[in-house]
Coordinates of C-alpha atoms in Angstrom, one line a residue:
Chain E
X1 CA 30.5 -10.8 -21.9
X2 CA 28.4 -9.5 -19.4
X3 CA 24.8 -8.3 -20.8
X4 CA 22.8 -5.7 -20.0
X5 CA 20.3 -2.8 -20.7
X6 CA 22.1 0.9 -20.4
X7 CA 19.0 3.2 -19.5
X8 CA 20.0 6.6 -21.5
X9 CA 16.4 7.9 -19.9
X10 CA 14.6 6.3 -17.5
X11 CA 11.3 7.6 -17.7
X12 CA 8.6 9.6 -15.7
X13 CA 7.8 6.5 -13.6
X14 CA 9.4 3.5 -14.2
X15 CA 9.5 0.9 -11.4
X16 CA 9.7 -3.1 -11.1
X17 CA 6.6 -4.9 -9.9
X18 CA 5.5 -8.4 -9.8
X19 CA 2.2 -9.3 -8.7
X20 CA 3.0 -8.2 -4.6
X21 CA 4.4 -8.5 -1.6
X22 CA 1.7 -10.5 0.8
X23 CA 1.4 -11.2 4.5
X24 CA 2.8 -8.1 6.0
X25 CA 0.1 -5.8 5.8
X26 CA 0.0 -5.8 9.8
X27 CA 3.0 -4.2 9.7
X28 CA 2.2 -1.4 7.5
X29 CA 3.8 -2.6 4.8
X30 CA 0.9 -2.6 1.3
X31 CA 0.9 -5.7 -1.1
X32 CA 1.6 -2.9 -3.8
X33 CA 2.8 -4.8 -6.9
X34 CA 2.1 -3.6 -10.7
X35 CA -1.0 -1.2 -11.4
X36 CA -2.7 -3.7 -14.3
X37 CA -2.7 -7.4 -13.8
X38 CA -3.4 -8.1 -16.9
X39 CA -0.8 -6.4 -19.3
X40 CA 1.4 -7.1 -16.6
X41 CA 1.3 -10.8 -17.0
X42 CA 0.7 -10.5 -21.1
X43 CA 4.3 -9.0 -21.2
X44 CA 5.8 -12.4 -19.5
X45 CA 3.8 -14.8 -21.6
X46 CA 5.0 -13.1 -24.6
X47 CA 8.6 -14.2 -23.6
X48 CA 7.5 -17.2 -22.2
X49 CA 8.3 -16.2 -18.7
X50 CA 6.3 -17.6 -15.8
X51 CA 3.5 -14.8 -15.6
X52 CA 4.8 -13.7 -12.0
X53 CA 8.3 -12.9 -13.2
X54 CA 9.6 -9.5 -12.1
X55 CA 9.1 -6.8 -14.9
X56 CA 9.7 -3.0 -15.9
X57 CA 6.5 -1.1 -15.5
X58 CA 6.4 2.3 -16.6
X59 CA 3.8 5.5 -16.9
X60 CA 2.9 7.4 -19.8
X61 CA 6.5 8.0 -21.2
X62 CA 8.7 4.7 -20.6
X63 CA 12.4 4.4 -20.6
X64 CA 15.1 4.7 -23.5
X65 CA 17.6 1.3 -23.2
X66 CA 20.6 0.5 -24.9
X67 CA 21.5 -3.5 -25.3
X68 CA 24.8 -4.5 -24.2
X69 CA 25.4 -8.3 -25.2
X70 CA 24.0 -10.6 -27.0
X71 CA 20.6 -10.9 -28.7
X72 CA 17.6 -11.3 -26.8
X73 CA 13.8 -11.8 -27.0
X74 CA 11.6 -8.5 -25.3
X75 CA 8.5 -7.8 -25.5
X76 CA 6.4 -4.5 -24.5
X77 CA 2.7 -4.9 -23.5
X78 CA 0.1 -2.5 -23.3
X79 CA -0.7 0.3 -25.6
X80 CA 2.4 1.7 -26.2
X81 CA 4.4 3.8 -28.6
X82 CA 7.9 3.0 -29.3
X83 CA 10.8 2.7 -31.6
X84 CA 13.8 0.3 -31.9
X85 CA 17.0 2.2 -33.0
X86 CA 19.2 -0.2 -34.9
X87 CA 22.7 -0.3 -34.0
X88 CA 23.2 0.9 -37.9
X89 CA 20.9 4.0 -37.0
X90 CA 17.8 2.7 -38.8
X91 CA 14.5 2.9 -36.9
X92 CA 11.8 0.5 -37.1
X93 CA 8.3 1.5 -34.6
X94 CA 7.6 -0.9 -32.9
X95 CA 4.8 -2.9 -32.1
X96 CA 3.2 -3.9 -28.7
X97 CA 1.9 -7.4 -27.2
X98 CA 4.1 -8.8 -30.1
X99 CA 7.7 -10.0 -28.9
X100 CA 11.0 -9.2 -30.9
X101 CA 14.7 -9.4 -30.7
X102 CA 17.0 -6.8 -30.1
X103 CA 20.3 -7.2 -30.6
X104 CA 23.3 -5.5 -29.2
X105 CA 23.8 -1.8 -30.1
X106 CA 20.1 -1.4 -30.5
X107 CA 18.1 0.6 -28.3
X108 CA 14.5 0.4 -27.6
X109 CA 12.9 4.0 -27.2
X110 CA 9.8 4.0 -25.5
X111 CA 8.1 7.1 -26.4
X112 CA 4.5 6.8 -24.9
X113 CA 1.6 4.9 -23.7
X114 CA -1.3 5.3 -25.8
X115 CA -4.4 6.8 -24.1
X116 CA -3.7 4.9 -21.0
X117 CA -1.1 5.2 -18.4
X118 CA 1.0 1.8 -17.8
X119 CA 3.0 -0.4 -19.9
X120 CA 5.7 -3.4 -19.0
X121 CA 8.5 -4.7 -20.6
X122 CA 9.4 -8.6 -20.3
X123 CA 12.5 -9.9 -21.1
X124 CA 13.2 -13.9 -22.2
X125 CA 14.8 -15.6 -18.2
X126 CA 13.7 -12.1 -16.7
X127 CA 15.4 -9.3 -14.9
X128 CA 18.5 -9.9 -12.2
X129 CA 16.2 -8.5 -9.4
X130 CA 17.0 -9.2 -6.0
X131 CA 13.7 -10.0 -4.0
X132 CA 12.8 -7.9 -0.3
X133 CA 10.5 -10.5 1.1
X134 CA 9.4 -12.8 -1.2
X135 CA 8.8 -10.3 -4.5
X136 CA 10.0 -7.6 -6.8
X137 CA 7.9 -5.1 -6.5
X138 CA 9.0 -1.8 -5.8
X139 CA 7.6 0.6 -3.3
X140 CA 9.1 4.1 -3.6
X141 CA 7.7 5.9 -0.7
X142 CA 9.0 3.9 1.5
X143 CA 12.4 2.8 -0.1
X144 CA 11.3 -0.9 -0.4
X145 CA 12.2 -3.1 -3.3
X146 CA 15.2 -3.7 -6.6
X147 CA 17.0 -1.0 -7.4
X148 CA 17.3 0.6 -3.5
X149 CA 13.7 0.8 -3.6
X150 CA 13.7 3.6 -6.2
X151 CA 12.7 4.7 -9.6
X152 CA 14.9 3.8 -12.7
X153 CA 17.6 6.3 -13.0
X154 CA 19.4 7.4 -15.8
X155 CA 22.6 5.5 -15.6
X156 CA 21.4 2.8 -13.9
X157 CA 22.2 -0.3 -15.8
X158 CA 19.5 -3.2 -15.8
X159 CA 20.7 -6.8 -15.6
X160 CA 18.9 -9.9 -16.8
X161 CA 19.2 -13.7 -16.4
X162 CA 20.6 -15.2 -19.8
X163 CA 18.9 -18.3 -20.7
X164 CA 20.1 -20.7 -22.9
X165 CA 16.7 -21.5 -24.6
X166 CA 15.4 -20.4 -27.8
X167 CA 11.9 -18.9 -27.6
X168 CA 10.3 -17.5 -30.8
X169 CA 8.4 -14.6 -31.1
X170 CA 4.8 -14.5 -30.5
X171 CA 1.9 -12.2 -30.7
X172 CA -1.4 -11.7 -28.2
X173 CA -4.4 -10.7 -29.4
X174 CA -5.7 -8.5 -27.0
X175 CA -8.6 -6.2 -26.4
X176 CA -8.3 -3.5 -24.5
X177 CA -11.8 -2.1 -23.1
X178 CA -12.6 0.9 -23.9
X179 CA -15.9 1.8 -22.1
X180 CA -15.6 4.1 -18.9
X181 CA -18.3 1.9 -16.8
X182 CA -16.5 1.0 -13.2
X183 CA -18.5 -1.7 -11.5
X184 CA -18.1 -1.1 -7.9
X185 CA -19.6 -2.7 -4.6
X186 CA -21.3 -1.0 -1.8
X187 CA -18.6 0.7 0.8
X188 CA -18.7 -0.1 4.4
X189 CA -19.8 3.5 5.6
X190 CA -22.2 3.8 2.4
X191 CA -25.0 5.2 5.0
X192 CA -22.5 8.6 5.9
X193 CA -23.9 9.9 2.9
X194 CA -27.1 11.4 1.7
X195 CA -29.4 9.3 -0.2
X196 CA -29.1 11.8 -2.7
X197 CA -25.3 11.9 -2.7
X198 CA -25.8 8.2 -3.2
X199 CA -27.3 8.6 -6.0
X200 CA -25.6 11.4 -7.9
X201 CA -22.1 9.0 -7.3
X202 CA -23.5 6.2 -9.2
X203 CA -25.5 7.8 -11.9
X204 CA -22.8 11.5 -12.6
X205 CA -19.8 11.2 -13.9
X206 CA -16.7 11.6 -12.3
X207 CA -13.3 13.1 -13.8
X208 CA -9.7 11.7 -13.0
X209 CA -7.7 14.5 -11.8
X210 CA -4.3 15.0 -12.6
X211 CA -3.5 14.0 -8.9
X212 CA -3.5 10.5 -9.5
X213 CA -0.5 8.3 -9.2
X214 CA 0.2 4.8 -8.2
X215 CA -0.8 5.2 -4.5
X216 CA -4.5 7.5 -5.7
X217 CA -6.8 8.5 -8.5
X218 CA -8.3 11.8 -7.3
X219 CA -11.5 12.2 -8.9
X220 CA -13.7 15.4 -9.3
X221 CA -17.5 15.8 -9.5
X222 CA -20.7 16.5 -7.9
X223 CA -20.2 16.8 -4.1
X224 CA -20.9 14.2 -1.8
X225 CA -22.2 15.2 1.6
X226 CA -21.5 13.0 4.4
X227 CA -24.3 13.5 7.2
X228 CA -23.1 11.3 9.6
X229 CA -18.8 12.3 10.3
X230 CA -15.9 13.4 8.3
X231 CA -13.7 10.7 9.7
X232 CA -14.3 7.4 10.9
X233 CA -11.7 5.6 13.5
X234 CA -9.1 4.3 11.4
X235 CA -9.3 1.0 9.9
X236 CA -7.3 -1.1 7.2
X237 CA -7.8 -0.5 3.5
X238 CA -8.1 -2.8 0.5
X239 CA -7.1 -1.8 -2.7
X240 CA -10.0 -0.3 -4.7
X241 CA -11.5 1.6 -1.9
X242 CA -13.2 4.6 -2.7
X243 CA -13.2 6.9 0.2
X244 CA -14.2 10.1 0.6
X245 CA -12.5 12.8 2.5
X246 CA -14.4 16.1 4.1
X247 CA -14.1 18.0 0.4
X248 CA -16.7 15.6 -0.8
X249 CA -14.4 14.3 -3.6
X250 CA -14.0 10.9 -3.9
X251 CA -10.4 9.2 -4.2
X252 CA -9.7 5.4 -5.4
X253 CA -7.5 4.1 -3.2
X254 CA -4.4 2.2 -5.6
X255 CA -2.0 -0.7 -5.5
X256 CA 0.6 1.2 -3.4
X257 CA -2.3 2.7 -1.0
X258 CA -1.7 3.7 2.7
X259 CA -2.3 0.2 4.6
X260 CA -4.9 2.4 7.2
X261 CA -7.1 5.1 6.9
X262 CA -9.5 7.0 8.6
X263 CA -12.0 8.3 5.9
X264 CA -15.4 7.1 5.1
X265 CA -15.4 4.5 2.3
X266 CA -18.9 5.4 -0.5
X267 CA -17.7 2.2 -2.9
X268 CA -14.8 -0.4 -3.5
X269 CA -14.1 -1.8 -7.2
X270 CA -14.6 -5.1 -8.4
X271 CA -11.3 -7.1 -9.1
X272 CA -12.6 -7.3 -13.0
X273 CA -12.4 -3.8 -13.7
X274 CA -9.2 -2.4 -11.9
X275 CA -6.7 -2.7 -14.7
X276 CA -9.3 -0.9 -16.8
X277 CA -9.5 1.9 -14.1
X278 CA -5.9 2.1 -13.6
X279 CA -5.6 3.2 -17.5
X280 CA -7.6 5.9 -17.6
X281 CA -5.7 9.3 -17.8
X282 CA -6.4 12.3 -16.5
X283 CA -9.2 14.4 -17.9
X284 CA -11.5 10.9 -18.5
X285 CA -14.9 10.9 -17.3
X286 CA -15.9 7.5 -15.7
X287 CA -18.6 6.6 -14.4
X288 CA -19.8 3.8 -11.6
X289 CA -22.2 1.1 -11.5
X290 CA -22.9 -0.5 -8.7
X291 CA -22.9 -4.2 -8.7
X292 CA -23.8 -7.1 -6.1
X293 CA -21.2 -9.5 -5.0
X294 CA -22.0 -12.4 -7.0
X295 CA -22.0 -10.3 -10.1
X296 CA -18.6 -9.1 -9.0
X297 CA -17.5 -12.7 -8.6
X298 CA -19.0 -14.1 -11.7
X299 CA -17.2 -10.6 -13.6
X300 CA -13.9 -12.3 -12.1
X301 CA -14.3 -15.8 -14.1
X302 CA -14.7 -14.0 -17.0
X303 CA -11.5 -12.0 -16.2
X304 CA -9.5 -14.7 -15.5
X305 CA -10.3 -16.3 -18.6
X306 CA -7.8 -14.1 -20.7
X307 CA -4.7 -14.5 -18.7
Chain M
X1 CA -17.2 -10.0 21.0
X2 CA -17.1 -10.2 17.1
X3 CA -20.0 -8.2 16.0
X4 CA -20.3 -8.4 12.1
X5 CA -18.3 -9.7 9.2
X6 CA -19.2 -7.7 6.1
X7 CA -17.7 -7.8 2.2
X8 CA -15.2 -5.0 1.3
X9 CA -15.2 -5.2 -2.8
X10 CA -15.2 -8.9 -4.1
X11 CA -11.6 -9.6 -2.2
X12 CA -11.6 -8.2 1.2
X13 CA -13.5 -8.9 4.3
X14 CA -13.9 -7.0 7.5
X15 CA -14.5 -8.7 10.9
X16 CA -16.1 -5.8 13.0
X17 CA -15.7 -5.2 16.9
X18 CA -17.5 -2.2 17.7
X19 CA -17.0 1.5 17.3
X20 CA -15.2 1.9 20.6
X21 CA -11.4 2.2 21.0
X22 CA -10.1 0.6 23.5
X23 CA -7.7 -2.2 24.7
X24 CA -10.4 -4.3 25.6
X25 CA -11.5 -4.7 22.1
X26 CA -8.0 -4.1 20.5
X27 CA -7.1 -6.9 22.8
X28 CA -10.2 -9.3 20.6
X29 CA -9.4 -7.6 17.6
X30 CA -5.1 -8.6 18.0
X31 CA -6.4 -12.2 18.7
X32 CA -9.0 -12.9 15.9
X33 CA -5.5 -11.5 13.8
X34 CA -3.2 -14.2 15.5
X35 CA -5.7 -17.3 14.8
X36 CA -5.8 -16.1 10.9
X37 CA -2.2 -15.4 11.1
X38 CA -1.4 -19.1 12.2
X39 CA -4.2 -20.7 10.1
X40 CA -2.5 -19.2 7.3
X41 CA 1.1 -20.4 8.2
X42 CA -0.4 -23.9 9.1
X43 CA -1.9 -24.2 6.1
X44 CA -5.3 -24.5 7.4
X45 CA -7.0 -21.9 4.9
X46 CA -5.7 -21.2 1.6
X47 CA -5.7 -18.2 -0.3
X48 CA -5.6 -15.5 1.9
X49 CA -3.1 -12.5 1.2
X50 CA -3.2 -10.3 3.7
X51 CA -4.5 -9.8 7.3
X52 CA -4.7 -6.4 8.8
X53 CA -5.3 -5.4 12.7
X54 CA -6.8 -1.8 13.5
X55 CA -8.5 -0.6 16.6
X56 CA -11.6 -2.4 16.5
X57 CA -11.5 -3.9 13.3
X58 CA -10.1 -6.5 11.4
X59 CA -9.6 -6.8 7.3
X60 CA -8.7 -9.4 5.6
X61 CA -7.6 -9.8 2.1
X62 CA -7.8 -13.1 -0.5
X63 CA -7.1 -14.6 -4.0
X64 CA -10.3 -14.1 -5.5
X65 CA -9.3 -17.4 -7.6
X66 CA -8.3 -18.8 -4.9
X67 CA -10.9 -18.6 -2.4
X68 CA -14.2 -16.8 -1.7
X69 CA -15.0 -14.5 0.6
X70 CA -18.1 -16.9 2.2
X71 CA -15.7 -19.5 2.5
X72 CA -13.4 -17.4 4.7
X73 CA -16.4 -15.9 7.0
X74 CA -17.3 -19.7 7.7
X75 CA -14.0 -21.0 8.7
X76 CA -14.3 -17.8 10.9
X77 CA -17.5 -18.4 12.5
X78 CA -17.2 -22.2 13.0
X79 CA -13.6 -21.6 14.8
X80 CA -13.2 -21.4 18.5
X81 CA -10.3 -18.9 18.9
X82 CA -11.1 -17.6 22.0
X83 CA -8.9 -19.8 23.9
X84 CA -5.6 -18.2 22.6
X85 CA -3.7 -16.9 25.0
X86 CA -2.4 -13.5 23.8
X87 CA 0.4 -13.4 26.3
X88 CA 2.2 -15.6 24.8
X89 CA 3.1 -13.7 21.6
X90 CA 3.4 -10.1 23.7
X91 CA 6.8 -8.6 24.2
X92 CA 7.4 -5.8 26.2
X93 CA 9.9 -3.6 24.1
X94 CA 12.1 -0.4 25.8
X95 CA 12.7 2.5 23.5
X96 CA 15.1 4.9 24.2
X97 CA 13.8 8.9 23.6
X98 CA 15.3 12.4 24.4
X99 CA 12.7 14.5 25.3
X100 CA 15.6 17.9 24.1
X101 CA 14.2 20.6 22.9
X102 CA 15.9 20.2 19.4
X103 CA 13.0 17.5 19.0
X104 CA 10.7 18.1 21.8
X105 CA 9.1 20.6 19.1
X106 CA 5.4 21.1 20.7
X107 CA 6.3 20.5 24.5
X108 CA 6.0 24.7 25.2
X109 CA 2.6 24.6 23.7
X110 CA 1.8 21.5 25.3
X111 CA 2.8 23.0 28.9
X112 CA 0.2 25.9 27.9
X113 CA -2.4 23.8 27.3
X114 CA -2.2 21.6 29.6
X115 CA -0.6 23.6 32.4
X116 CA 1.7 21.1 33.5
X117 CA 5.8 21.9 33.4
X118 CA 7.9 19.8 31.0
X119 CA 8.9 17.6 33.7
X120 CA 5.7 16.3 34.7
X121 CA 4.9 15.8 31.1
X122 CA 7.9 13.7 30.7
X123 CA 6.9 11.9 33.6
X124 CA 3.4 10.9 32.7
X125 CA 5.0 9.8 29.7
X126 CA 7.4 7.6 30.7
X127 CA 5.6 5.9 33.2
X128 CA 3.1 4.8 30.5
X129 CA 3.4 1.2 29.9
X130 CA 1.9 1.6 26.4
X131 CA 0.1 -0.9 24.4
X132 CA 0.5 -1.3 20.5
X133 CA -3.3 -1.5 18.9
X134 CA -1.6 -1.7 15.4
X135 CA 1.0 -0.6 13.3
X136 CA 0.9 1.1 9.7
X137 CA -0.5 4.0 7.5
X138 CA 3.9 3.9 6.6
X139 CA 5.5 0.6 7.4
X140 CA 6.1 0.1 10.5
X141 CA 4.4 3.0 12.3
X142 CA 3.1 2.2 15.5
X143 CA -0.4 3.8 17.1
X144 CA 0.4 3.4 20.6
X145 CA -2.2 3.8 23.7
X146 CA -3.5 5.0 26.7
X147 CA -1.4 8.4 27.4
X148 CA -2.5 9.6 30.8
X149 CA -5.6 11.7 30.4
X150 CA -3.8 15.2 31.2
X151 CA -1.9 15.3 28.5
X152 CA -4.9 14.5 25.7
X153 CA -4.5 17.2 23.2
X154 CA -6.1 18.0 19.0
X155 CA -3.6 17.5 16.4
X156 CA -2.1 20.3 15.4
X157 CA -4.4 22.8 12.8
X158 CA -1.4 23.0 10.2
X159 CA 0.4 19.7 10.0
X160 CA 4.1 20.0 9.3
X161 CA 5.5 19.5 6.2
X162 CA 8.2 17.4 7.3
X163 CA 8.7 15.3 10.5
X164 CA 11.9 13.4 11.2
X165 CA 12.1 10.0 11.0
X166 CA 12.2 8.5 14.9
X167 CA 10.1 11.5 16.0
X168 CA 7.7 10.7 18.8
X169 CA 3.9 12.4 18.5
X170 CA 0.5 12.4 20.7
X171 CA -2.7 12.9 19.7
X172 CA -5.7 12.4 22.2
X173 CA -5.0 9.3 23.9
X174 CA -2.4 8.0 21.6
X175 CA 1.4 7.7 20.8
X176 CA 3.0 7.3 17.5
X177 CA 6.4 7.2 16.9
X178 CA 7.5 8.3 13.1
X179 CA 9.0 5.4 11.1
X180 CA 9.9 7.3 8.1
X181 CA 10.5 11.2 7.2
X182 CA 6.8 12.4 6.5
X183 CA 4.5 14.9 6.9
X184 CA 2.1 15.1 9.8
X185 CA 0.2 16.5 12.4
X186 CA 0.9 14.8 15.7
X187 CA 2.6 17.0 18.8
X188 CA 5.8 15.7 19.0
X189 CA 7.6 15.8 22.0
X190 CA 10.8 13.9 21.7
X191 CA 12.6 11.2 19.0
X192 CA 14.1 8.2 19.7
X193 CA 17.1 6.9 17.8
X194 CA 16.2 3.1 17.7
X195 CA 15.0 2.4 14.3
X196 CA 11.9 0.2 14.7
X197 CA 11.7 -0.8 11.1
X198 CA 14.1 -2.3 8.3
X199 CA 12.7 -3.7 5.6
X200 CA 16.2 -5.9 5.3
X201 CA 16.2 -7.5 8.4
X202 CA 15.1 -10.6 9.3
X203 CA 12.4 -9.2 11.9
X204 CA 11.2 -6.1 9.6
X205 CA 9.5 -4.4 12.3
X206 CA 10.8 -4.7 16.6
X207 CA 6.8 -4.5 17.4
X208 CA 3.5 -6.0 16.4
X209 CA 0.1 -5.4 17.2
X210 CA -0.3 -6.6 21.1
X211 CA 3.3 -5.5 22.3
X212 CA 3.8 -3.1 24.6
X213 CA 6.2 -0.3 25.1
X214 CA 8.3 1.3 27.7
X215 CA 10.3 4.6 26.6
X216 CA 13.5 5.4 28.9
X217 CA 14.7 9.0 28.6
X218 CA 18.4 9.6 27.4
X219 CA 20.2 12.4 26.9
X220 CA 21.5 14.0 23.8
X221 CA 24.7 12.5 23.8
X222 CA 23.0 9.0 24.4
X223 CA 21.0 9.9 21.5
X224 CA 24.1 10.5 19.1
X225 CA 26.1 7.8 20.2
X226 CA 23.2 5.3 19.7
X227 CA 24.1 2.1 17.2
X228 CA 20.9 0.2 16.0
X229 CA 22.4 -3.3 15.7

């Protein structure tokens, strides 16, 4: 019997990711690779995957799946809202960064992320994914990755690897932060703007814009004049980069980010806080702090401490 | 000459050249991105993710956990790569353009402002051995240079909606030739059916940063008929 997930509704923006797609950056092609780290890897441990396995990442309303085969362990991490419809109709809400078995007939209805944007879902052996240089992950604009490169579609039918051992279910304890303090580090072209623009960007508060996806967060706030130029020659970017185009409004450059660009760069975000930052939704004030490197590295060990 | 290496975030380095653009510096720039390249592949630094070439710049990503970034700016420093010989990884790739009018879309106003005829501006073009200072913004897009000095022109005010995938543009001194459908702003003034990037090939992308190119005008039928292997 073959076994599968049917996906009745895929989603707004559900993709495959793993942790990236390295070394060819020189050819324009970005490491890209799921939006928080940490959740992402959470999802894996709580079937007992190895955390790199390939899994379904989705945005703010998540796909609706229906098991065909045999039982299997799932789990869904993040801060997620969603039901599992028994096969006998019954629904049971579910519960995230806790895993569970579904069994077949039973569909898993992922209604929403909770004040955040991203969640996963793991399954026990992981997804039948086929790689495109070494990983997973799935880079829409430019057709790269599983699934032809593209978004789930409805239709679509998701395999997985069946394994023959037994895991149980487990739960994570897991504390999501809540503040909306982004440590950042000085940007290379810092000096383009006015001391006072300086300032204002790391004492104001800035507002995600709805234009934000998994390439940008477009923020809005007090204007930052650049006294030196608009453009600088272009140069390669590192995920995190805040740069800030002639408007004066400052955009965070994300996981599937343009591998060059030729706009000033005020700030770049510290490892430690980008799955917090990728979270927030639109409408949330944030507000940056800027930080040295060696409190950006020692903010890593503590990171790196709950995977 | 290697100028600066400063810290971008707690995971990225940049190895600075100058503010100039021009081969001579590319030329540093393309070999400082071989000798990581290889001490990468060799296994003789650990940890690094991700290596990118621009004009005068080079940025370089690591594992944080892995690696930090002083440890990287050391091995740098302390290494002698000056003695590799970049001619030994440059190809010299021909690509095939029609210069027709069903894609030469900004050759009229290009003729204004420049006042040369189409046929000299085809000319100048093709006899351009052209250089490749890097590739990306899209996979593999490549930023292509010196265009002879007549034809230097602004990119357009509006930039189009949609250019074709294959679609060959100039902007001041440069070439680029459109990878993928987007939008843009370059003056395009021909498209080339060779498609210089596949993700599912074994060789993803026909050039890399230090290649050069040669285009060779074909004619519309040419460009129909064209098989990419």
């Amino acid at each position: 019997m073959s076994n599968y997930f049917k996906v009745i509704r895929p989603g707004i923006n559900s993709t495959f990711q793993d942790l990236g797609r390295f070394g060819l950056q020189h050819l324009g092609i970005v490491a890209g690779g799921c939006m928080d780290q940490l959740s992402f890897c959470i999802s894996n441990k709580l079937v007992g995957n190895k955390i790199s396995e390939g899994a379904l990442e989705f945005a703010y309303q998540g796909p609706l799946l229906e098991l065909v085969g045999d039982s299997v362990l799932v789990a869904i991490s993040g801060k997620v809202n969603f039901n599992i419809i028994k096969k006998n109709g019954d629904t049971i809400q579910g519960v995230s960064n806790e895993s569970f078995i579904i069994s077949n007939g039973d569909q898993i209805d992922i209604l929403s992320t909770i004040n955040s944007v991203y969640g996963y879902f793991s399954i026990l052996g992981g997804f039948k994914l086929n790689d495109v240089k070494g990983s997973v992950s799935t880079l829409v604009r430019a057709k790269i990755g599983p699934n032809k490169g593209d978004k789930l579609k409805s239709t679509d039918k998701i395999f997985f690897n069946r394994l023959s051992k037994k895991e149980k279910t487990k739960k994570i304890q897991f504390e999501f932060e809540q503040d909306n303090i982004i440590r950042v580090m000085q940007g290379l072209q810092i000096h383009y703007f006015l001391k006072k623009s300086q300032e204002d960007f790391f004492s104001k508060e800035y507002k995600v814009t709805k234009l934000t996806d998994r390439m940008g967060m477009r923020l809005e706030g007090q204007k930052l004049e650049n006294t030196v130029n608009k453009n600088i020659k272009s140069e390669g970017i590192t995920k995190g980069s805040i740069q800030v185009p002639g408007d004066g409004q400052p955009i965070i450059l994300l996981s599937d980010h343009p591998t060059i660009g030729g706009y000033p760069k005020i700030a770049n975000v510290i490892t430690a806080d980008y799955d917090k930052l990728v979270q927030k939704i639109p409408g949330t004030n944030i507000k940056f702090k800027l930080v040295d490197l060696a409190v950006a590295e020692s903010a890593f060990q503590e990171y790196i401490k709950k995977f | 000459m290697l100028k600066k290496i400063s810290n971008i975030g707690d995971c990225g380095i940049t190895c600075d050249f100058g503010d100039e653009v021009n081969k001579t510096i590319n030329k540093e720039v393309i070999k400082l991105f071989n000798f990581v390249r290889d001490s990468v592949k060799t296994g003789k630094i650990k940890g690094i993710l991700n290596y990118t070439p621009s004009y005068n710049k080079l940025i370089i990503n690591f594992e944080l956990g892995q690696i930090k970034s002083q440890q990287i700016i050391e091995f740098i420093k302390s290494s002698d790569y000056s003695k590799i010989n970049l001619n030994e990884n440059k190809n010299i790739i021909e690509v095939p353009i029609c210069y027709d009018e069903e894609f030469a879309l900004d050759l009229k106003r290009l003729e204004e402002k420049t006042k040369l005829n189409f046929n000299e501006i085809i000319k100048k073009h093709i006899e351009t051995d052209f250089f490749v200072y890097m590739i990306g913004f899209v996979p593999g897009q490549p930023f292509l240079g010196d265009l002879d000095n007549s034809l230097y022109h602004d990119r357009l005010d509006t930039p189009r909606i949609k250019i074709n995938k294959g679609s060959v543009g100039i902007v001041e001194k440069f070439c680029t030739i459109y990878t993928f459908d987007s939008p843009g702003g370059w003056n395009i003034i021909g498209r080339t059916p060779f498609e210089l990037f596949n993700i599912n090939k074994k060789n993803t992308s026909v050039l890399s940063p230090g290649d050069t190119v040669k285009f060779k005008s074909i004619t519309k039928e040419q460009f129909f008929s064209f098989k990419n292997e």
